[in-house]
PDB file of C-alpha atoms in Angstrom:
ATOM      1  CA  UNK A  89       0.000   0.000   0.000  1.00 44.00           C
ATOM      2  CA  UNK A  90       1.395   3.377  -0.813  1.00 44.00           C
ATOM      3  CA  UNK A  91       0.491   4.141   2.703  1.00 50.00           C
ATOM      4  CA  UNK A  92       3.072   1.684   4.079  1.00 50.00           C
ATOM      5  CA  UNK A  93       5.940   3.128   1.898  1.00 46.00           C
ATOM      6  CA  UNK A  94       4.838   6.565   3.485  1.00 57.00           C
ATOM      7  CA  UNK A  95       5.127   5.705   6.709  1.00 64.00           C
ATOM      8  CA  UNK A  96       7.624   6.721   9.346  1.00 71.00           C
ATOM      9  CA  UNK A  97      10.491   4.363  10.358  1.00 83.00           C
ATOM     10  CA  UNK A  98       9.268   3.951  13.991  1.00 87.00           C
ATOM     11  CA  UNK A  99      12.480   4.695  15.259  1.00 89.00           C
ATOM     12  CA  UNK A 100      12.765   7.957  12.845  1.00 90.00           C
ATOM     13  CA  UNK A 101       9.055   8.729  13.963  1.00 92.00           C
ATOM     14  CA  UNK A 102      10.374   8.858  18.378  1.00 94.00           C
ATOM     15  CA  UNK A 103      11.573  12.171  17.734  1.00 93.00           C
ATOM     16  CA  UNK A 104       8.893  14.018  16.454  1.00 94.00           C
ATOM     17  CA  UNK A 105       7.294  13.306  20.005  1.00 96.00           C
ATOM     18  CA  UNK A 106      10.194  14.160  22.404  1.00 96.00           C
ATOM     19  CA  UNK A 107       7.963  17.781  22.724  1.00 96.00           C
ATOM     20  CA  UNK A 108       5.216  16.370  24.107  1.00 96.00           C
ATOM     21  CA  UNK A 109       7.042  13.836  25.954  1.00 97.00           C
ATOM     22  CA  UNK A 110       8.723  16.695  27.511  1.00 96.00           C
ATOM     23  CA  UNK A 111       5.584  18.716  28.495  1.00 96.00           C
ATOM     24  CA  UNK A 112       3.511  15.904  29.988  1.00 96.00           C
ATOM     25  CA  UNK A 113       6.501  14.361  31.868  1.00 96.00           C
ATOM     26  CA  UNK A 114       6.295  17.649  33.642  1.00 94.00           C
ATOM     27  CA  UNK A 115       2.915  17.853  34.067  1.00 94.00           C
ATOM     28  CA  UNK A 116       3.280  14.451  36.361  1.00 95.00           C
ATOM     29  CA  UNK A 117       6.813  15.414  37.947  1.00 94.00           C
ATOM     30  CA  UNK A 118       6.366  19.541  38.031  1.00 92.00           C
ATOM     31  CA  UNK A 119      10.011  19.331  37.897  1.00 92.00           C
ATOM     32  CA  UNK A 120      12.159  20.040  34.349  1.00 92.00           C
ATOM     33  CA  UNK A 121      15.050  17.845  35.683  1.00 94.00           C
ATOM     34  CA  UNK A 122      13.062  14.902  36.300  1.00 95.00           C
ATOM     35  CA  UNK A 123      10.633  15.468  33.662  1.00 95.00           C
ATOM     36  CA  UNK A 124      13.992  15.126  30.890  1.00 95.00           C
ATOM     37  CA  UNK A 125      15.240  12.086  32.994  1.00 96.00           C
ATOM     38  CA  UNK A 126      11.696  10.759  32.494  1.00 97.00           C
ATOM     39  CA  UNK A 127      11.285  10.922  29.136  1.00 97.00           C
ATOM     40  CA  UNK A 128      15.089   9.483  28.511  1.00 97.00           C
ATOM     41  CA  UNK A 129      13.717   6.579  30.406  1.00 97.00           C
ATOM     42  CA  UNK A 130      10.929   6.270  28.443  1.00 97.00           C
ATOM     43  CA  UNK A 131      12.929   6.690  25.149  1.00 97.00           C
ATOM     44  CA  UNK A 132      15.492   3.813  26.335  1.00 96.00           C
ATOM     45  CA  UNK A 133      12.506   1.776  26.806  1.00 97.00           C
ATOM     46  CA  UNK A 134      10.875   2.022  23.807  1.00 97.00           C
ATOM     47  CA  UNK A 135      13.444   1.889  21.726  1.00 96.00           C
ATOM     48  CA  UNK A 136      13.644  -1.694  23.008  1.00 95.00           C
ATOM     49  CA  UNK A 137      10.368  -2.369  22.586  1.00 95.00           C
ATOM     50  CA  UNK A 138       9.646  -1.212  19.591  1.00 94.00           C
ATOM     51  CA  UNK A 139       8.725  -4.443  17.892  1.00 93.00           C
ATOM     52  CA  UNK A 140       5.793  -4.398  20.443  1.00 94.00           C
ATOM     53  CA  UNK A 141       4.658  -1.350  18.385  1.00 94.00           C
ATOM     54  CA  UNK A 142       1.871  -1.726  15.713  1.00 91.00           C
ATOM     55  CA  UNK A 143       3.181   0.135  13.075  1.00 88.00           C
ATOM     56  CA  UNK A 144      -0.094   2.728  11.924  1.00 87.00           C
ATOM     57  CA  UNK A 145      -1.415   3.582  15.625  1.00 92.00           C
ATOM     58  CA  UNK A 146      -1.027   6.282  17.546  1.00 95.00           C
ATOM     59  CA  UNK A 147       2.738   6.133  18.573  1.00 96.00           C
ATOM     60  CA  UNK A 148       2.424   8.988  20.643  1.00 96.00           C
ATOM     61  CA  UNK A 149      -0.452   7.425  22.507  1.00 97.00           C
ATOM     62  CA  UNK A 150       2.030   4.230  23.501  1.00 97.00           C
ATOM     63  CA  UNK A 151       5.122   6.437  24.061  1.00 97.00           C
ATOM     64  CA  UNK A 152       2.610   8.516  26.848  1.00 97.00           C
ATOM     65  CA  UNK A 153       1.401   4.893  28.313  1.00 97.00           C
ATOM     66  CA  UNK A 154       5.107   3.898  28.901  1.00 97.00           C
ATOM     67  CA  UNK A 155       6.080   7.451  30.359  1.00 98.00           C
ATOM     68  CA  UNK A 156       3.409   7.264  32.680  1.00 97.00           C
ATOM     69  CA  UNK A 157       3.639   3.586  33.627  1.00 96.00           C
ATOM     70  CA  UNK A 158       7.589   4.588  33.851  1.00 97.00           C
ATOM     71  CA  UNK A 159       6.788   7.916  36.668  1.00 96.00           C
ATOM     72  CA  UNK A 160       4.362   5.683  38.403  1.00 95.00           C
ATOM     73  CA  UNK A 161       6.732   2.608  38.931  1.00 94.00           C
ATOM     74  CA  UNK A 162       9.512   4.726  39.821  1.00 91.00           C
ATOM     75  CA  UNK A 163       6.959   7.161  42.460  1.00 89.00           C
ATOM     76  CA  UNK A 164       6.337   3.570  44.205  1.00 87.00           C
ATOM     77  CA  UNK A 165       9.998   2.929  44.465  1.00 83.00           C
ATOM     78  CA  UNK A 166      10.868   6.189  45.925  1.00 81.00           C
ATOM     79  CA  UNK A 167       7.590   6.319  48.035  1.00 76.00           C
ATOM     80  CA  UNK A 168       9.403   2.475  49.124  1.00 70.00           C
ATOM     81  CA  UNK A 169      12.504   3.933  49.809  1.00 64.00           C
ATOM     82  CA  UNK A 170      11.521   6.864  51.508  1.00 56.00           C
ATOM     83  CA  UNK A 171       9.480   6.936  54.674  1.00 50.00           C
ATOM     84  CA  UNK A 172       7.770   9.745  54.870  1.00 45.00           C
ATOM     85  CA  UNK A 173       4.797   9.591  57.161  1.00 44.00           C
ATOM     86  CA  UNK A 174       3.808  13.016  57.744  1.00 45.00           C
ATOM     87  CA  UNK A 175       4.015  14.408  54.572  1.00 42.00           C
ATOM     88  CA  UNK A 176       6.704  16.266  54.996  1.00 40.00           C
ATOM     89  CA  UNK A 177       9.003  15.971  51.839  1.00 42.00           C
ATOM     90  CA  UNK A 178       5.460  15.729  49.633  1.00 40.00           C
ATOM     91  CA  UNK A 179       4.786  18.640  50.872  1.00 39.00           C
ATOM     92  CA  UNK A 180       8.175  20.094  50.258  1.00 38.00           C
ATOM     93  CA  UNK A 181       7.703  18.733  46.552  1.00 38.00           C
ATOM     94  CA  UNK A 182       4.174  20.715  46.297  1.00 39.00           C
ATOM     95  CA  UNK A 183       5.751  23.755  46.866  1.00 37.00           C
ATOM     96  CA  UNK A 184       8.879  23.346  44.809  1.00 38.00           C
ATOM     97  CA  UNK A 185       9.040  26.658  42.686  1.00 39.00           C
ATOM     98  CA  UNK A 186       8.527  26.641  38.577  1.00 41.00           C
ATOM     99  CA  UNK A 187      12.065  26.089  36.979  1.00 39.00           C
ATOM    100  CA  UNK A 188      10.781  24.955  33.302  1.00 39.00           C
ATOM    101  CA  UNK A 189      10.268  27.656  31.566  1.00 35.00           C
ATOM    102  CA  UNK A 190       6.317  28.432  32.060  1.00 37.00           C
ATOM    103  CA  UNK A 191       6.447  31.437  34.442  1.00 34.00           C
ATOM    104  CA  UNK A 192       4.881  33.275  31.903  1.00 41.00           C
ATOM    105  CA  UNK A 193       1.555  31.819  33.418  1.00 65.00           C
ATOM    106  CA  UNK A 194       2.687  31.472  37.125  1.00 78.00           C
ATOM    107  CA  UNK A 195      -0.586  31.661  38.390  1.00 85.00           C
ATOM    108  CA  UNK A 196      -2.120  28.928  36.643  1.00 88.00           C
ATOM    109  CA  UNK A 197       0.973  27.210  36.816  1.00 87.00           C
ATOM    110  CA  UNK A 198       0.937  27.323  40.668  1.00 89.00           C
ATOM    111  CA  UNK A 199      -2.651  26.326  40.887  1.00 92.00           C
ATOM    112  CA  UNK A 200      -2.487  23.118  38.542  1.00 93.00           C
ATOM    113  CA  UNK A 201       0.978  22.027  40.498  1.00 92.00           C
ATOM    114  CA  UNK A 202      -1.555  22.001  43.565  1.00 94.00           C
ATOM    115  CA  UNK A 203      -3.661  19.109  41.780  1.00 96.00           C
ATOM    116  CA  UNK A 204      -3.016  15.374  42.519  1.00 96.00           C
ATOM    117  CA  UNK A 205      -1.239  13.820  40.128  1.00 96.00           C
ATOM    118  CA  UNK A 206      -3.936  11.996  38.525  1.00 96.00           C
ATOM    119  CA  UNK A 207      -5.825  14.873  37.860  1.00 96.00           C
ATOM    120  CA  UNK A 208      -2.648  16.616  36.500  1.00 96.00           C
ATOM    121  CA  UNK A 209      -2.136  13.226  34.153  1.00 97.00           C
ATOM    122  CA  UNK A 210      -6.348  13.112  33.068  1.00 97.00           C
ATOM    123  CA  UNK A 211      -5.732  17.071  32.155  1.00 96.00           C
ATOM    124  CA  UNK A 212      -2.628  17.124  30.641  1.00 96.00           C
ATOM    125  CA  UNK A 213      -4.253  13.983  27.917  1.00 96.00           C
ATOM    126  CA  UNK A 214      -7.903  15.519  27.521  1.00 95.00           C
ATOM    127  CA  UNK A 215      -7.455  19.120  27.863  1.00 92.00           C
ATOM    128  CA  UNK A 216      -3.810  19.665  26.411  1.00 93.00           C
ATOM    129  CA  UNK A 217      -2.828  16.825  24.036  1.00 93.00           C
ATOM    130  CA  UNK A 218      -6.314  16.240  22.792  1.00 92.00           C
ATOM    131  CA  UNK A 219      -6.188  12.348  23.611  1.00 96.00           C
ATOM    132  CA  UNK A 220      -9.721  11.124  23.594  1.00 97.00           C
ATOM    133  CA  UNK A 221     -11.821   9.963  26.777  1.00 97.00           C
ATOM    134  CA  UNK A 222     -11.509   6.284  25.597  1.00 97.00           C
ATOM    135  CA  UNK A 223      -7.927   6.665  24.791  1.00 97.00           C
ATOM    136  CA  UNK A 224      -6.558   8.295  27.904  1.00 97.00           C
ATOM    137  CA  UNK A 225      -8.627   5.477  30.017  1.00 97.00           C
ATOM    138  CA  UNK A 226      -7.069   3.012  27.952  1.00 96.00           C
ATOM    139  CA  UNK A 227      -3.265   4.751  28.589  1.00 96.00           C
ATOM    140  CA  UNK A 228      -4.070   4.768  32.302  1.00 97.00           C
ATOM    141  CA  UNK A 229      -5.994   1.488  33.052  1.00 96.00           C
ATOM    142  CA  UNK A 230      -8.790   2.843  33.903  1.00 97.00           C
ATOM    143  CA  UNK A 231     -12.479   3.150  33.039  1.00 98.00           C
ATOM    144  CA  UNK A 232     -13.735   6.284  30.833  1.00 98.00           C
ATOM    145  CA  UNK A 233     -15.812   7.449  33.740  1.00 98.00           C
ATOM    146  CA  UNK A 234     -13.065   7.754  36.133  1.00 97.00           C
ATOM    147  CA  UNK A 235     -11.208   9.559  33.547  1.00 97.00           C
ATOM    148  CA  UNK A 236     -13.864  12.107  32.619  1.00 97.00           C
ATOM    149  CA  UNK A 237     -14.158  12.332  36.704  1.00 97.00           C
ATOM    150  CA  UNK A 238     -10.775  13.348  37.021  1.00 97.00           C
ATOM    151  CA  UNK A 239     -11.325  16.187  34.379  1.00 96.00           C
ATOM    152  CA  UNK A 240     -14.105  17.248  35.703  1.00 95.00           C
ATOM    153  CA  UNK A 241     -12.265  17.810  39.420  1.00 96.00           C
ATOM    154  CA  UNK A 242      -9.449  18.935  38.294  1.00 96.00           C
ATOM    155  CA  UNK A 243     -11.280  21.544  36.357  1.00 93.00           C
ATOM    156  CA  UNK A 244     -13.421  22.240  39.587  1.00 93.00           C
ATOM    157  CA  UNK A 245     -10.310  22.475  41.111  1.00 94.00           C
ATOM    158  CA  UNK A 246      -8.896  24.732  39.447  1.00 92.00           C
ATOM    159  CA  UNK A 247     -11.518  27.104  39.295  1.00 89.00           C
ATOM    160  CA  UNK A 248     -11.680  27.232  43.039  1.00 90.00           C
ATOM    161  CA  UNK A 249      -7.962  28.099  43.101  1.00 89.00           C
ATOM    162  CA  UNK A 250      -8.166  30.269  40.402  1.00 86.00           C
ATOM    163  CA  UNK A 251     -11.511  32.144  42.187  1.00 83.00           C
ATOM    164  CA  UNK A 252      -9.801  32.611  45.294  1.00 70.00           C
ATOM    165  CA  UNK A 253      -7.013  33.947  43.537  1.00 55.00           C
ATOM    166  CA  UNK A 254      -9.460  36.713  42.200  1.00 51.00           C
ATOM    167  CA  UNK A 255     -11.097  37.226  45.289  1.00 50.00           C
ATOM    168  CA  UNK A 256      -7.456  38.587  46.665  1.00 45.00           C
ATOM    169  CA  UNK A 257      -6.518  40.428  44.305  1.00 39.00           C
ATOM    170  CA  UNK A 258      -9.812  42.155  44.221  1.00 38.00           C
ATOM    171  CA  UNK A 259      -9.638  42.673  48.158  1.00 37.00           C
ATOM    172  CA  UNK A 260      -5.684  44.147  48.180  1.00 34.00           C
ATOM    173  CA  UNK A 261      -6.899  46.437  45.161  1.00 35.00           C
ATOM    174  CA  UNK A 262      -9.679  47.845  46.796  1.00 39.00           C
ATOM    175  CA  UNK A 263      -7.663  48.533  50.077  1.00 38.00           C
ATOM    176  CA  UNK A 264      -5.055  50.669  47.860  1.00 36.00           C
ATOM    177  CA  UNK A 265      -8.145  51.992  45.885  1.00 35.00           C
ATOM    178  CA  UNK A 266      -9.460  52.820  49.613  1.00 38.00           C
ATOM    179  CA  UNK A 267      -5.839  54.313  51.152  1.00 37.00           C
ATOM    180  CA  UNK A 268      -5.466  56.496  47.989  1.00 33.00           C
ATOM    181  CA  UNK A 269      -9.097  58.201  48.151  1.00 32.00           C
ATOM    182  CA  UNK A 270      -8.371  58.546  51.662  1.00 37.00           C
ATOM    183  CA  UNK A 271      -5.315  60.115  51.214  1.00 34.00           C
ATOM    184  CA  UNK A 272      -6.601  62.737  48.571  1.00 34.00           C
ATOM    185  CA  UNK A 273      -9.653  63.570  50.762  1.00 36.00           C
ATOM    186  CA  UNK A 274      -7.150  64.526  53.372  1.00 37.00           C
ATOM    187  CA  UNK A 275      -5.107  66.651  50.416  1.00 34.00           C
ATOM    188  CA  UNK A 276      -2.515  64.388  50.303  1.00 33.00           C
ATOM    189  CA  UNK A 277      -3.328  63.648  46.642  1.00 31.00           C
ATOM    190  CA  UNK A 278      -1.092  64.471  43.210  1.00 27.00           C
ATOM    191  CA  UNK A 279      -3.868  67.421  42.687  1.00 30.00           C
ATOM    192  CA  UNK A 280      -2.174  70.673  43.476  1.00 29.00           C
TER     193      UNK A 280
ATOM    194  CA  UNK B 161     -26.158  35.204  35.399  1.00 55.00           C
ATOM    195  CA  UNK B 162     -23.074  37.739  36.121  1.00 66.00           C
ATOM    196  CA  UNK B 163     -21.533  34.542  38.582  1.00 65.00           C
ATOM    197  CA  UNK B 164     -22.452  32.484  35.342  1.00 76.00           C
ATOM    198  CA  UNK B 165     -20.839  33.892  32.627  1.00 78.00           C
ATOM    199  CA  UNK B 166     -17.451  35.074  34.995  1.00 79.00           C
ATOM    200  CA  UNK B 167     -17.321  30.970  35.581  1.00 79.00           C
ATOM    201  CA  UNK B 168     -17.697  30.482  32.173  1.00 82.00           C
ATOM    202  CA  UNK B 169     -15.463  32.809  31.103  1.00 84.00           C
ATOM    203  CA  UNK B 170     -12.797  31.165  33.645  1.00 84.00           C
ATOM    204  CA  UNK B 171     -13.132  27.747  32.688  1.00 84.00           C
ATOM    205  CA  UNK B 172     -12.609  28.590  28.832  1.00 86.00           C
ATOM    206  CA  UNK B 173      -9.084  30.759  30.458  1.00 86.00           C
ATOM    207  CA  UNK B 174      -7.914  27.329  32.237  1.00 88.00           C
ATOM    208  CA  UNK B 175      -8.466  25.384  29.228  1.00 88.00           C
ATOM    209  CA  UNK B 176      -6.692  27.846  27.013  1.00 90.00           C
ATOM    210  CA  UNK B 177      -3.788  28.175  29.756  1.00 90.00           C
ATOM    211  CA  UNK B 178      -3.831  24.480  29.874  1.00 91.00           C
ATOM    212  CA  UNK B 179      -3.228  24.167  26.020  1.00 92.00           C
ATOM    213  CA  UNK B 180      -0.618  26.772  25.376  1.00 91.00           C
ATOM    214  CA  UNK B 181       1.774  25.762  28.539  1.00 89.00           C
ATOM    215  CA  UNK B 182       1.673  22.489  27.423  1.00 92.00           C
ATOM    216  CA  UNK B 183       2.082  23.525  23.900  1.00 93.00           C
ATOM    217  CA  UNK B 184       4.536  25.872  25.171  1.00 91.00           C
ATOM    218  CA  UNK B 185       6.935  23.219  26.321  1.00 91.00           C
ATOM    219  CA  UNK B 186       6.308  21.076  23.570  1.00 93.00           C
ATOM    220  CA  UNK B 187       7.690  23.586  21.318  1.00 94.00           C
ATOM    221  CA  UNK B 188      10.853  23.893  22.980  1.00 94.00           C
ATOM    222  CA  UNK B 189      13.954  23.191  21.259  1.00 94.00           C
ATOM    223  CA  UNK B 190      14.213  19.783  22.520  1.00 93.00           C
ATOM    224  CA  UNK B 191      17.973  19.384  24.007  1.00 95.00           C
ATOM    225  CA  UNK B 192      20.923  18.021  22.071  1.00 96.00           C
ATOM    226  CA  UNK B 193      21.010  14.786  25.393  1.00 96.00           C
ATOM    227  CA  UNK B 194      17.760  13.523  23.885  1.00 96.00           C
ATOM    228  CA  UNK B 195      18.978  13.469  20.128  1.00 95.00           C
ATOM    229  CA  UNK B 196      22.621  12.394  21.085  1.00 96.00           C
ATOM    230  CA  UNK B 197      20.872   9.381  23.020  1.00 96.00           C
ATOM    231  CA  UNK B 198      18.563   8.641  19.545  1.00 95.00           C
ATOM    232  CA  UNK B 199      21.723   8.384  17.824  1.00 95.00           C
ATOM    233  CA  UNK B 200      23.411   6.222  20.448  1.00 95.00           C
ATOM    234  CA  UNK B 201      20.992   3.464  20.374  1.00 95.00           C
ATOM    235  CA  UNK B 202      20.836   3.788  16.339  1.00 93.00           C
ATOM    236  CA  UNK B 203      24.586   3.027  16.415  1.00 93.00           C
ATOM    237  CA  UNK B 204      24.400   0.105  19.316  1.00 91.00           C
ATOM    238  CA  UNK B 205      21.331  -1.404  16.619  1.00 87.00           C
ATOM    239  CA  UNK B 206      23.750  -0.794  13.718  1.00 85.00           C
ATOM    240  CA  UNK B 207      26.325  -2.860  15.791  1.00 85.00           C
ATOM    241  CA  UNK B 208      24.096  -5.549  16.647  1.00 82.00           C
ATOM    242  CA  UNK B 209      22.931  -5.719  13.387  1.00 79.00           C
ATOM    243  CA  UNK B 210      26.427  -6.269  12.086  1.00 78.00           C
ATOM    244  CA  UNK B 211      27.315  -9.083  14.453  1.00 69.00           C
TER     245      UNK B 211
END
């Protein structure tokens, strides 16, 4: 078929995805170093699999399902190796600051780094890479309604964060918008 | 509704924010350790193949 001479070597095809390997390894890690450390993993690992690949579907798709399976296997060996009952260094994590090049939008940023992980993962497939419903389930082993769940809170989530946000903003401008009529009544304005 | 549309109008900013940082960072110039490895494992292949 003239498809077949068309297509991609598979191995030629690996690096037209290393960009979106890159941005959802750091939606699950919210770190740049381990997000590249990730997705060299991941390449290692499929490249040595890559007669399990059907040739013709969605490489991208399997390259995301090994990531993921990949920062899961490795969070179970590190959660394993360290003990850490209270919280205490996942809490650390939570607040590590943005070094990956998106402070442009810090705010959302900071809110979607507050999400759990599998709402991160169930975003970062629907809402940014366009996977379908049935096709990120199927990447995650899980059902369809559990992923669409996970959208849906993370979404809710996100809102609330973002709201609040708002709300703050709104409050600290009003109290300058408040000091500086004050002020001017008193004729300490710029008027002369 | 006012409360309405502002949620509205919020959800439709997180999914565009969503979208362009992860578009964002796909973009990126991906870095030379990712392409260096590529070639590494074409060459170990090329070896193997050889053999």
């Amino acid at each position: 078929m003239a498809n077949d001479a068309l297509r991609l070597d598979p191995r030629d095809e690996l690096v037209t995805h290393l960009g979106p390997m890159r941005a959802f390894a750091l939606s699950l890690t919210r770190n740049g170093a381990q997000a590249d450390d990730l997705v060299q993993e991941t390449l290692v690992k499929a490249w040595k699999n890559l007669d399990k690949f059907t040739p013709g579907t969605n490489m991208q798709a399997w390259l995301f399902t090994i990531l993921r399976n990949s920062f899961y296997s490795s969070r179970r060996k590190s959660a394993r190796e360290v003990a850490d009952p209270d919280g205490i260094a996942a809490a650390g994590l939570s607040e590590k600051p943005a070094h990956d090049g998106v402070l442009a939008l810090g705010d959302f940023m900071v809110a979607f780094r507050q999400l759990p992980v599998e709402q991160r993962e169930a975003l970062s497939l629907i809402g940014a890479s366009g996977f379908s419903y049935d096709e990120a389930a199927e990447m995650c082993g899980v059902a369809v309604g559990t992923i669409k769940s996970r959208v849906n809170r993370g979404r809710s989530r996100l809102v609330e964060l973002l709201s609040a946000d708002g709300e703050d903003f709104v409050s600290i401008t009003d109290l300058v918008t408040e000091a500086v009529v004050n002020t001017t009544a008193r004729g300490g304005g710029f008027a002369g | 509704m006012t409360v309405g549309r502002d949620q509205q109008a919020l959800e439709q900013q997180i999914k565009e924010n969503l979208r362009r940082v992860f578009r964002d960072k796909a973009e990126e110039k991906v870095p030379d350790r990712f392409l260096d490895l590529l070639a590494q494992l074409r060459q170990l292949d090329e070896v193997k193949d050889g053999q």
